[in-house]
Coordinates of C-alpha atoms in Angstrom, one line a residue:
M1 CA 187.3 64.7 -35.4
L2 CA 187.5 65.6 -31.8
Q3 CA 189.8 68.0 -30.2
T4 CA 191.1 67.5 -26.6
R5 CA 190.9 70.3 -24.1
Q6 CA 191.7 70.5 -20.4
S7 CA 188.8 70.1 -18.1
R8 CA 188.3 71.9 -14.8
D9 CA 189.7 69.0 -12.8
G10 CA 192.9 68.9 -14.8
G11 CA 191.9 65.8 -16.8
K12 CA 191.6 65.5 -20.5
R13 CA 188.2 65.2 -22.2
K14 CA 187.0 65.5 -25.8
S15 CA 184.8 68.2 -27.3
P16 CA 183.8 68.7 -30.9
S17 CA 185.5 71.4 -32.9
F18 CA 183.5 74.6 -33.4
L19 CA 182.6 74.7 -37.1
V20 CA 180.8 77.8 -38.0
A21 CA 178.4 80.1 -36.1
I22 CA 174.9 78.8 -36.4
G23 CA 173.0 80.8 -39.0
G24 CA 176.1 81.3 -41.1
G25 CA 177.4 78.3 -43.0
A26 CA 180.3 78.1 -45.4
T27 CA 180.1 78.3 -49.2
N28 CA 181.5 75.1 -50.7
S29 CA 183.0 75.9 -54.0
L30 CA 183.0 72.2 -54.9
Q31 CA 179.2 72.1 -54.9
P32 CA 177.4 72.1 -58.2
A33 CA 174.8 74.7 -58.9
P34 CA 171.8 72.4 -58.2
L35 CA 173.0 71.7 -54.7
R36 CA 173.6 75.4 -54.0
K37 CA 170.1 76.1 -55.2
W38 CA 168.5 73.3 -53.1
F39 CA 170.3 74.4 -50.0
S40 CA 169.3 78.0 -50.5
M41 CA 167.5 79.6 -47.5
A42 CA 165.1 81.3 -49.9
R43 CA 163.8 78.0 -51.2
N44 CA 160.5 76.6 -49.9
A45 CA 159.4 73.0 -49.9
L46 CA 156.8 71.9 -52.4
P47 CA 153.3 71.1 -51.0
E48 CA 154.0 67.4 -50.9
Y49 CA 157.1 67.9 -48.7
A50 CA 155.9 70.9 -46.7
P51 CA 154.5 68.8 -43.8
A52 CA 157.8 66.9 -43.5
A53 CA 159.8 70.1 -43.6
A54 CA 157.6 71.7 -41.0
C55 CA 157.9 68.9 -38.5
I56 CA 161.7 69.3 -38.5
C57 CA 162.4 71.4 -35.4
V58 CA 166.0 72.2 -36.3
R59 CA 166.6 75.6 -38.1
P60 CA 166.7 75.1 -41.9
E61 CA 170.2 76.6 -42.2
L62 CA 171.5 74.0 -39.8
M63 CA 169.9 71.2 -41.8
A64 CA 171.4 72.6 -45.0
Q65 CA 175.0 72.6 -43.7
S66 CA 177.5 70.0 -42.5
K67 CA 181.0 69.9 -41.2
S68 CA 182.3 68.4 -44.5
G69 CA 181.2 71.5 -46.5
T70 CA 182.9 73.7 -44.0
I71 CA 186.1 71.7 -44.1
I72 CA 186.2 71.8 -47.9
A73 CA 185.6 75.5 -48.0
Q74 CA 188.4 76.1 -45.5
L75 CA 190.7 73.8 -47.6
M76 CA 190.1 75.9 -50.7
R77 CA 191.3 78.9 -48.8
Q78 CA 194.7 77.4 -48.1
P79 CA 197.8 78.6 -50.0
Q80 CA 198.6 77.1 -53.3
P81 CA 200.6 73.9 -52.6
P82 CA 203.6 72.5 -54.5
Q83 CA 203.1 70.1 -57.5
F84 CA 201.2 67.0 -56.5
H85 CA 204.0 64.6 -57.4
S86 CA 206.2 66.4 -54.9
L87 CA 203.5 66.3 -52.3
A88 CA 203.0 62.5 -52.8
R89 CA 206.7 61.9 -52.4
D90 CA 206.9 63.9 -49.2
G91 CA 203.8 62.1 -47.8
M92 CA 205.1 58.7 -48.6
S93 CA 208.5 59.5 -47.0
K94 CA 206.8 60.4 -43.8
A95 CA 204.2 57.5 -43.9
W96 CA 206.8 54.7 -44.5
P97 CA 210.2 56.2 -43.5
E98 CA 211.6 52.7 -43.0
L99 CA 210.5 51.4 -46.4
V100 CA 211.5 54.3 -48.7
P101 CA 215.3 53.6 -48.2
E102 CA 214.6 49.8 -48.7
F103 CA 212.8 50.3 -52.0
G104 CA 215.0 53.1 -53.1
A105 CA 212.4 55.8 -53.7
P106 CA 208.8 56.7 -52.5
E107 CA 207.5 55.8 -56.0
M108 CA 208.8 52.2 -55.6
V109 CA 207.3 51.4 -52.2
Y110 CA 204.8 48.4 -52.4
V111 CA 202.5 47.7 -49.4
Q112 CA 199.7 45.4 -48.4
L113 CA 197.0 47.0 -46.3
E114 CA 194.6 44.5 -44.9
E115 CA 192.4 47.2 -43.3
F116 CA 191.6 48.6 -46.8
E117 CA 191.7 45.2 -48.6
A118 CA 194.2 46.8 -50.9
E119 CA 197.8 46.3 -52.0
G120 CA 200.0 48.1 -54.5
F121 CA 202.0 51.2 -54.9
P122 CA 200.5 54.0 -52.7
Y123 CA 202.4 56.8 -54.6
Q124 CA 201.1 55.7 -57.9
A125 CA 197.6 55.3 -56.5
A126 CA 197.6 58.8 -55.2
V127 CA 198.8 60.2 -58.5
E128 CA 196.2 58.2 -60.4
V129 CA 193.3 59.5 -58.2
H130 CA 194.6 63.0 -58.5
Q131 CA 194.8 62.8 -62.3
D132 CA 191.3 61.2 -62.5
M133 CA 189.9 64.0 -60.5
A134 CA 191.5 66.6 -62.7
K135 CA 188.3 66.7 -64.8
R136 CA 186.8 68.1 -61.7
H137 CA 189.5 70.6 -61.2
Q138 CA 188.5 71.9 -57.8
W139 CA 188.4 68.3 -56.3
A140 CA 192.0 67.8 -57.5
E141 CA 192.9 71.1 -56.0
A142 CA 191.3 70.2 -52.7
L143 CA 193.1 66.9 -52.6
S144 CA 196.5 68.7 -53.1
R145 CA 195.8 71.1 -50.3
A146 CA 194.6 68.3 -48.0
L147 CA 197.7 66.2 -48.6
H148 CA 200.0 69.2 -48.1
L149 CA 198.3 70.0 -44.8
L150 CA 198.2 66.5 -43.5
T151 CA 201.8 65.7 -44.5
R152 CA 202.9 68.6 -42.3
S153 CA 200.5 67.9 -39.5
E154 CA 199.6 64.3 -39.2
S155 CA 201.4 61.3 -37.7
E156 CA 203.0 58.4 -39.6
C157 CA 200.0 56.2 -38.8
S158 CA 197.4 58.8 -40.0
L159 CA 199.3 59.3 -43.3
R160 CA 199.2 55.6 -43.9
T161 CA 195.4 55.8 -43.5
I162 CA 195.3 58.6 -46.1
F163 CA 197.3 56.6 -48.6
G164 CA 195.3 53.5 -47.8
L165 CA 192.1 55.3 -48.8
L166 CA 193.8 56.4 -52.1
L167 CA 195.1 52.9 -52.8
H168 CA 191.7 51.4 -52.2
A169 CA 190.0 54.0 -54.5
A170 CA 192.5 53.7 -57.3
G171 CA 191.1 51.8 -60.3
K172 CA 187.6 52.2 -59.0
C173 CA 184.7 54.3 -60.4
Q174 CA 184.5 58.1 -60.0
A175 CA 182.0 57.9 -57.2
A176 CA 184.3 55.7 -55.1
K177 CA 187.1 58.2 -55.6
V178 CA 184.9 61.1 -54.5
R179 CA 183.9 59.1 -51.4
A180 CA 187.6 58.5 -50.6
L181 CA 188.4 62.2 -50.9
Q182 CA 185.5 63.1 -48.6
M183 CA 186.9 60.8 -46.0
I184 CA 190.4 62.2 -46.4
F185 CA 189.0 65.8 -46.0
Q186 CA 187.6 64.8 -42.6
H187 CA 191.1 64.2 -41.4
C188 CA 191.8 67.9 -41.9
T189 CA 189.2 69.0 -39.4
P190 CA 191.4 69.7 -36.3
H191 CA 193.9 71.6 -38.5
L192 CA 191.4 73.9 -40.2
L193 CA 188.7 74.8 -37.7
P194 CA 189.1 77.1 -34.7
A195 CA 189.3 75.5 -31.3
L196 CA 186.5 75.8 -28.8
P197 CA 186.7 78.5 -26.1
S198 CA 188.3 77.1 -23.0
E199 CA 186.2 76.6 -19.9
E200 CA 189.3 77.3 -17.7
A201 CA 188.5 80.9 -17.2
E202 CA 185.1 82.3 -16.2
G203 CA 183.2 81.6 -19.4
S204 CA 180.9 84.1 -21.0
L205 CA 177.4 83.3 -22.3
T206 CA 178.8 83.6 -25.8
D207 CA 181.6 81.1 -25.2
G208 CA 179.2 78.6 -23.7
R209 CA 176.8 79.0 -26.5
K210 CA 179.6 78.4 -29.0
R211 CA 180.4 75.1 -27.3
I212 CA 176.8 74.1 -27.3
Q213 CA 176.3 75.0 -30.9
A214 CA 179.5 73.2 -32.0
A215 CA 178.5 70.0 -30.1
T216 CA 175.0 70.2 -31.6
E217 CA 176.4 70.4 -35.1
E218 CA 178.5 67.3 -34.4
F219 CA 175.4 65.5 -33.0
L220 CA 173.2 66.7 -35.9
D221 CA 175.6 65.3 -38.5
E222 CA 175.6 62.0 -36.6
E223 CA 171.8 61.9 -36.4
K224 CA 171.6 62.7 -40.2
D225 CA 173.9 59.7 -40.9
R226 CA 172.0 57.4 -38.6
A227 CA 168.6 58.5 -40.1
F228 CA 170.1 57.9 -43.6
T229 CA 171.2 54.4 -42.6
T230 CA 167.9 53.5 -41.0
Y231 CA 165.4 54.9 -43.5
L232 CA 167.2 54.6 -46.8
E233 CA 170.5 52.8 -47.0
E234 CA 169.9 49.7 -44.9
P235 CA 166.3 49.1 -46.1
T236 CA 167.7 49.1 -49.7
E237 CA 170.5 46.7 -48.8
M238 CA 168.0 44.4 -47.0
C239 CA 165.6 44.5 -49.9
L240 CA 168.4 43.5 -52.4
E241 CA 169.6 40.8 -50.0
A242 CA 166.1 39.4 -49.8
M243 CA 165.8 39.4 -53.6
G244 CA 169.1 37.7 -54.1
Q245 CA 170.6 40.8 -55.7
D246 CA 174.1 42.3 -55.3
S247 CA 174.1 45.1 -52.8
L248 CA 177.7 46.3 -53.2
D249 CA 176.6 49.4 -55.2
V250 CA 174.2 50.7 -52.5
N251 CA 176.8 52.6 -50.4
V252 CA 178.8 53.9 -53.4
H253 CA 176.2 54.6 -56.1
G254 CA 172.7 54.3 -54.6
A255 CA 173.6 56.6 -51.8
N256 CA 174.3 59.4 -54.2
T257 CA 170.7 59.3 -55.5
H258 CA 169.3 59.1 -52.0
L259 CA 171.4 62.1 -50.9
A260 CA 170.4 64.1 -53.9
V261 CA 166.7 63.6 -53.4
L262 CA 167.0 64.5 -49.7
A263 CA 168.7 67.7 -50.8
S264 CA 166.1 68.6 -53.5
T265 CA 163.0 67.8 -51.4
L266 CA 163.9 68.8 -47.9
A267 CA 167.1 70.9 -48.4
V268 CA 168.9 68.5 -46.1
R269 CA 172.7 68.2 -46.3
L270 CA 174.6 65.2 -44.9
P271 CA 178.3 65.0 -44.1
R272 CA 178.6 63.1 -47.3
E273 CA 178.1 65.2 -50.4
P274 CA 176.2 63.6 -53.3
D275 CA 177.8 63.1 -56.7
L276 CA 175.0 64.4 -58.9
E277 CA 176.4 62.9 -62.1
D278 CA 176.8 59.4 -60.7
E279 CA 174.7 56.6 -62.3
S280 CA 171.6 55.7 -60.4
K281 CA 172.1 52.0 -59.4
G282 CA 172.4 50.1 -56.2
L283 CA 168.7 51.0 -55.6
A284 CA 165.4 49.4 -54.7
P285 CA 161.9 50.7 -54.2
F286 CA 161.8 48.9 -50.9
L287 CA 158.5 50.4 -49.8
D288 CA 156.8 48.7 -52.7
F289 CA 157.7 45.3 -51.2
E290 CA 156.1 43.5 -48.3
F291 CA 158.8 42.1 -46.0
A292 CA 158.1 38.8 -44.2
D293 CA 157.9 38.9 -40.4
G294 CA 157.8 42.7 -40.3
S295 CA 161.5 42.9 -40.7
L296 CA 161.4 46.5 -42.1
E297 CA 159.4 47.8 -39.2
I298 CA 161.7 46.0 -36.8
L299 CA 164.8 47.5 -38.4
Q300 CA 163.3 51.0 -38.1
R301 CA 162.3 50.7 -34.4
P302 CA 163.9 53.4 -32.2
E303 CA 166.1 50.9 -30.4
N304 CA 167.6 49.9 -33.7
F305 CA 168.2 53.4 -34.9
G306 CA 171.4 53.6 -37.0
K307 CA 172.1 49.9 -37.0
K308 CA 173.0 47.7 -40.0
F309 CA 170.3 45.2 -40.7
G310 CA 172.8 42.4 -40.1
A311 CA 173.2 43.6 -36.5
V312 CA 169.5 43.1 -35.8
A313 CA 168.7 39.4 -35.2
E314 CA 165.2 39.5 -36.7
C315 CA 166.5 41.1 -39.9
R316 CA 169.6 39.0 -40.7
E317 CA 167.8 36.7 -43.1
P318 CA 165.2 39.0 -44.8
S319 CA 162.6 37.6 -47.2
I320 CA 160.0 39.2 -49.3
R321 CA 156.3 38.2 -49.4
S322 CA 155.3 40.3 -52.4
G323 CA 156.4 43.2 -54.5
P324 CA 156.5 44.7 -58.0
G325 CA 157.0 42.2 -60.8
L326 CA 159.3 44.3 -63.0
W327 CA 162.2 46.1 -61.4
D328 CA 166.0 46.1 -61.2
T329 CA 168.8 47.7 -59.1
K330 CA 168.5 50.9 -61.2
S331 CA 164.9 51.4 -60.1
W332 CA 163.8 53.6 -57.2
L333 CA 161.7 56.7 -57.9
Q334 CA 162.4 56.2 -61.6
R335 CA 164.5 53.8 -63.6
G336 CA 168.0 54.7 -64.7
G337 CA 169.4 58.1 -65.3
C338 CA 171.8 59.8 -62.8
A339 CA 171.4 61.1 -59.2
K340 CA 170.6 64.6 -60.5
D341 CA 167.8 63.3 -62.7
S342 CA 165.9 61.7 -59.8
A343 CA 166.5 64.7 -57.6
R344 CA 165.3 67.3 -60.1
K345 CA 162.1 65.3 -61.0
A346 CA 161.3 64.8 -57.3
A347 CA 161.6 68.6 -56.9
S348 CA 159.7 69.5 -60.1
S349 CA 156.4 71.3 -59.6
C350 CA 155.2 70.1 -63.1
K351 CA 151.9 68.2 -63.1
S352 CA 153.6 65.3 -64.9
A353 CA 156.0 64.9 -61.9
A354 CA 153.2 64.4 -59.4
P355 CA 153.6 60.6 -59.3
M356 CA 157.3 61.0 -58.7
R357 CA 156.7 63.5 -55.9
A358 CA 154.2 61.1 -54.2
K359 CA 156.7 58.3 -54.2
A360 CA 159.5 60.6 -52.9
K361 CA 157.3 61.8 -50.1
A362 CA 156.9 58.3 -48.7
Y363 CA 160.7 58.0 -48.5
V364 CA 161.6 61.4 -47.1
E365 CA 158.9 61.7 -44.5
P366 CA 160.3 59.0 -42.2
F367 CA 163.7 60.6 -42.4
A368 CA 162.2 64.0 -41.4
Q369 CA 160.5 62.3 -38.4
V370 CA 163.9 61.8 -36.7
F371 CA 164.2 65.6 -36.3
T372 CA 160.8 66.4 -34.8
A373 CA 161.2 68.2 -31.4
R374 CA 159.7 65.3 -29.4
R375 CA 162.3 62.9 -30.8
F376 CA 165.3 65.0 -31.5
L377 CA 165.5 67.3 -28.4
P378 CA 165.6 64.5 -25.7
R379 CA 168.4 62.8 -27.6
L380 CA 170.3 66.1 -28.0
L381 CA 170.0 66.9 -24.3
S382 CA 171.3 63.4 -23.4
Y383 CA 174.3 64.0 -25.8
L384 CA 175.1 67.4 -24.5
T385 CA 175.1 66.3 -20.8
S386 CA 176.9 63.0 -21.4
D387 CA 180.2 62.4 -19.6
E388 CA 182.1 62.8 -22.9
I389 CA 180.6 66.2 -24.0
D390 CA 179.8 67.5 -20.5
L391 CA 178.1 70.8 -21.3
G392 CA 175.6 70.7 -18.5
Q393 CA 177.0 73.8 -16.9
D394 CA 176.9 75.8 -20.2
L395 CA 173.2 74.7 -20.5
N396 CA 172.6 75.9 -16.9
T397 CA 174.1 79.3 -17.8
E398 CA 171.8 79.5 -20.9
L399 CA 168.8 78.6 -18.7
Q400 CA 169.6 81.3 -16.2
A401 CA 169.9 83.9 -18.9
L402 CA 166.6 82.8 -20.4
L403 CA 164.8 82.8 -17.0
N404 CA 166.2 86.2 -16.1
G405 CA 165.7 87.7 -19.6
A406 CA 162.8 89.4 -21.4
E407 CA 161.1 86.2 -22.2
S408 CA 161.1 84.8 -18.7
D409 CA 157.4 85.4 -18.2
A410 CA 156.7 82.6 -20.7
F411 CA 157.9 80.1 -18.1
H412 CA 155.8 81.4 -15.2
G413 CA 152.2 80.5 -15.2
P414 CA 150.2 78.7 -18.0
P415 CA 150.8 76.9 -20.1
L416 CA 154.3 75.8 -18.9
G417 CA 153.7 76.1 -15.2
P418 CA 155.8 77.6 -12.5
V419 CA 159.6 77.0 -12.3
T420 CA 160.8 75.7 -8.9
P421 CA 164.2 76.8 -7.5
E422 CA 165.5 73.3 -8.1
E423 CA 164.4 73.4 -11.8
A424 CA 165.9 76.9 -12.3
A425 CA 169.3 75.7 -11.0
S426 CA 169.5 72.6 -13.2
C427 CA 168.7 72.2 -16.8
Q428 CA 168.2 68.5 -16.3
Q429 CA 165.5 69.1 -13.7
F430 CA 164.0 71.9 -15.7
L431 CA 163.5 69.7 -18.8
W432 CA 162.6 66.4 -17.0
S433 CA 159.7 66.5 -14.6
A434 CA 159.1 63.7 -12.0
S435 CA 156.5 63.0 -9.5
D436 CA 155.7 60.2 -7.1
T437 CA 153.0 58.7 -9.4
T438 CA 154.4 59.1 -12.9
R439 CA 157.6 58.3 -14.7
P440 CA 159.7 61.3 -15.7
Q441 CA 158.4 63.2 -18.7
F442 CA 160.4 65.4 -21.0
Q443 CA 159.1 69.0 -20.9
L444 CA 158.9 69.6 -24.7
G445 CA 157.6 73.1 -24.5
R446 CA 160.4 74.2 -22.2
A447 CA 163.0 72.4 -24.3
I448 CA 161.8 74.2 -27.5
K449 CA 162.0 77.6 -25.8
L450 CA 165.5 76.9 -24.4
F451 CA 167.0 75.6 -27.6
Q452 CA 165.3 78.4 -29.6
S453 CA 167.1 80.9 -27.4
I454 CA 170.4 79.1 -28.1
G455 CA 169.8 79.3 -31.9
I456 CA 169.2 75.6 -32.7
V457 CA 165.4 75.3 -32.9
K458 CA 163.4 77.3 -35.4
S459 CA 160.5 79.5 -34.4
S460 CA 157.3 77.8 -33.3
D461 CA 155.3 79.3 -36.1
Q462 CA 157.5 77.4 -38.6
M463 CA 157.1 74.1 -36.8
I464 CA 154.3 71.5 -36.8
D465 CA 153.7 68.8 -34.2
S466 CA 154.2 65.7 -36.4
E467 CA 151.5 63.8 -34.5
S468 CA 148.7 66.3 -34.1
G469 CA 149.3 68.2 -37.3
C470 CA 149.0 71.4 -35.3
Q471 CA 151.4 74.3 -34.8
C472 CA 154.1 73.3 -32.3
D473 CA 154.0 75.8 -29.5
G474 CA 155.2 73.3 -27.0
S475 CA 152.3 74.0 -24.6
A476 CA 152.2 70.5 -23.1
P477 CA 154.8 68.0 -21.8
S478 CA 155.6 65.1 -24.1
S479 CA 156.7 61.6 -23.5
L480 CA 159.5 60.1 -25.6
P481 CA 158.5 58.5 -28.9
N482 CA 156.4 55.3 -28.7
P483 CA 158.0 52.6 -30.8
E484 CA 154.7 50.7 -31.6
R485 CA 152.9 54.0 -32.6
D486 CA 155.8 55.2 -34.7
S487 CA 156.2 51.9 -36.6
V488 CA 152.5 51.8 -37.4
K489 CA 152.7 55.3 -38.8
R490 CA 155.7 54.4 -41.0
R491 CA 153.8 51.4 -42.4
R492 CA 151.0 53.7 -43.3
I493 CA 153.3 56.1 -45.0
G494 CA 154.9 53.2 -46.9
K495 CA 151.7 51.8 -48.2
Q496 CA 150.5 55.2 -49.4
G497 CA 153.7 55.7 -51.3
A498 CA 153.5 52.4 -52.9
K499 CA 150.1 53.0 -54.5

């Protein structure tokens, strides 16, 4: 969700809501104990996953939090709402004010919602979902608080969307209901989280940093989603499509197992929370298969990052050359069980779990590569300085503070070179070098130092250059990722994991 604030020229522009101060994070009371353990700052990655964890440049506490967890935690702090039946009636009356008198009561309203491919009685669907979630008491409580808040705050159109999600989820499995609730909770964002400091007045360094941090958290959530799509979800769907298997369970059920394993191995939390008790199905060990025409490598090229396989021409009709003889859609790292089972075994240090850890490593390493400094920071800078976000001036203020501060000597002389007056005045020029003979290069070392000072990038001694395997001190400029080099590396990782 984006809030609108007045820009300096009097126009309207969008900026992301500030969630929580970086380094903090909110406690999500809906999280089961295993997730809280995996996201704990005290937990260290197992040796198999340590290189992948070390190549992630983002601070661990940021990787282990997301806006959805913050929203749910804020929801649970809201006052106790009325009974759910009363909330549903009020919401229906506001969503369809013209239909309630026609049908005689909110409970009797019948609708067809093409957008959700659903039709029926929205009131009854809402009550059914709430009752089904009662076995997970806090989820039912969170839904009550969300509906109470949204009925008072949202428009007629938005409330129809809320009831449409509930109507679509009614009668479906528990995982589908949880997914619907998570989408509903996202609508609560602008009503729960504090607005960003205005740029109208002379902004302080702290205010500007809050805006940068908030925008970064939005971007980080989006990058996590895109990485999940490219390296886990879409390859699974593409594999099942190639094998003539039904892929409908991938997004609802298979995703829970993927999310749980990312949490247990790398302590990474996505906007979508995994349902640990959900059955492991809608899965495929796609790295064990050889795709014809290199379609997996094509899908995972940087230019296709975040795309559905059907949106990439070379991947629309996937086929398999070879693969394991015995497998089904309940097989990935192991066969069967639930999401929690796969995640726990992938995170087990027992000797007997070594084969499972080796397989998991091949899947989580490509995901981690998205968040290396040389890949993530140029994209983050582009996002922060885009016309929509427009935080270039805040970055310039941070740059001035850094150059004038105690650590400014790090930027003058080897290994980062002198800073020209033009570079000192503009973050863009400071982080992108250009000459008459070479194309612009991203100054990785400078970017690491700047974003460390803002509180986004972890300390250099915790970070490894994913290409050289050396400690990442940012001593040399770096070009943007090379698609051919990166695809070769991912093929190598996949083959190792398939052994």
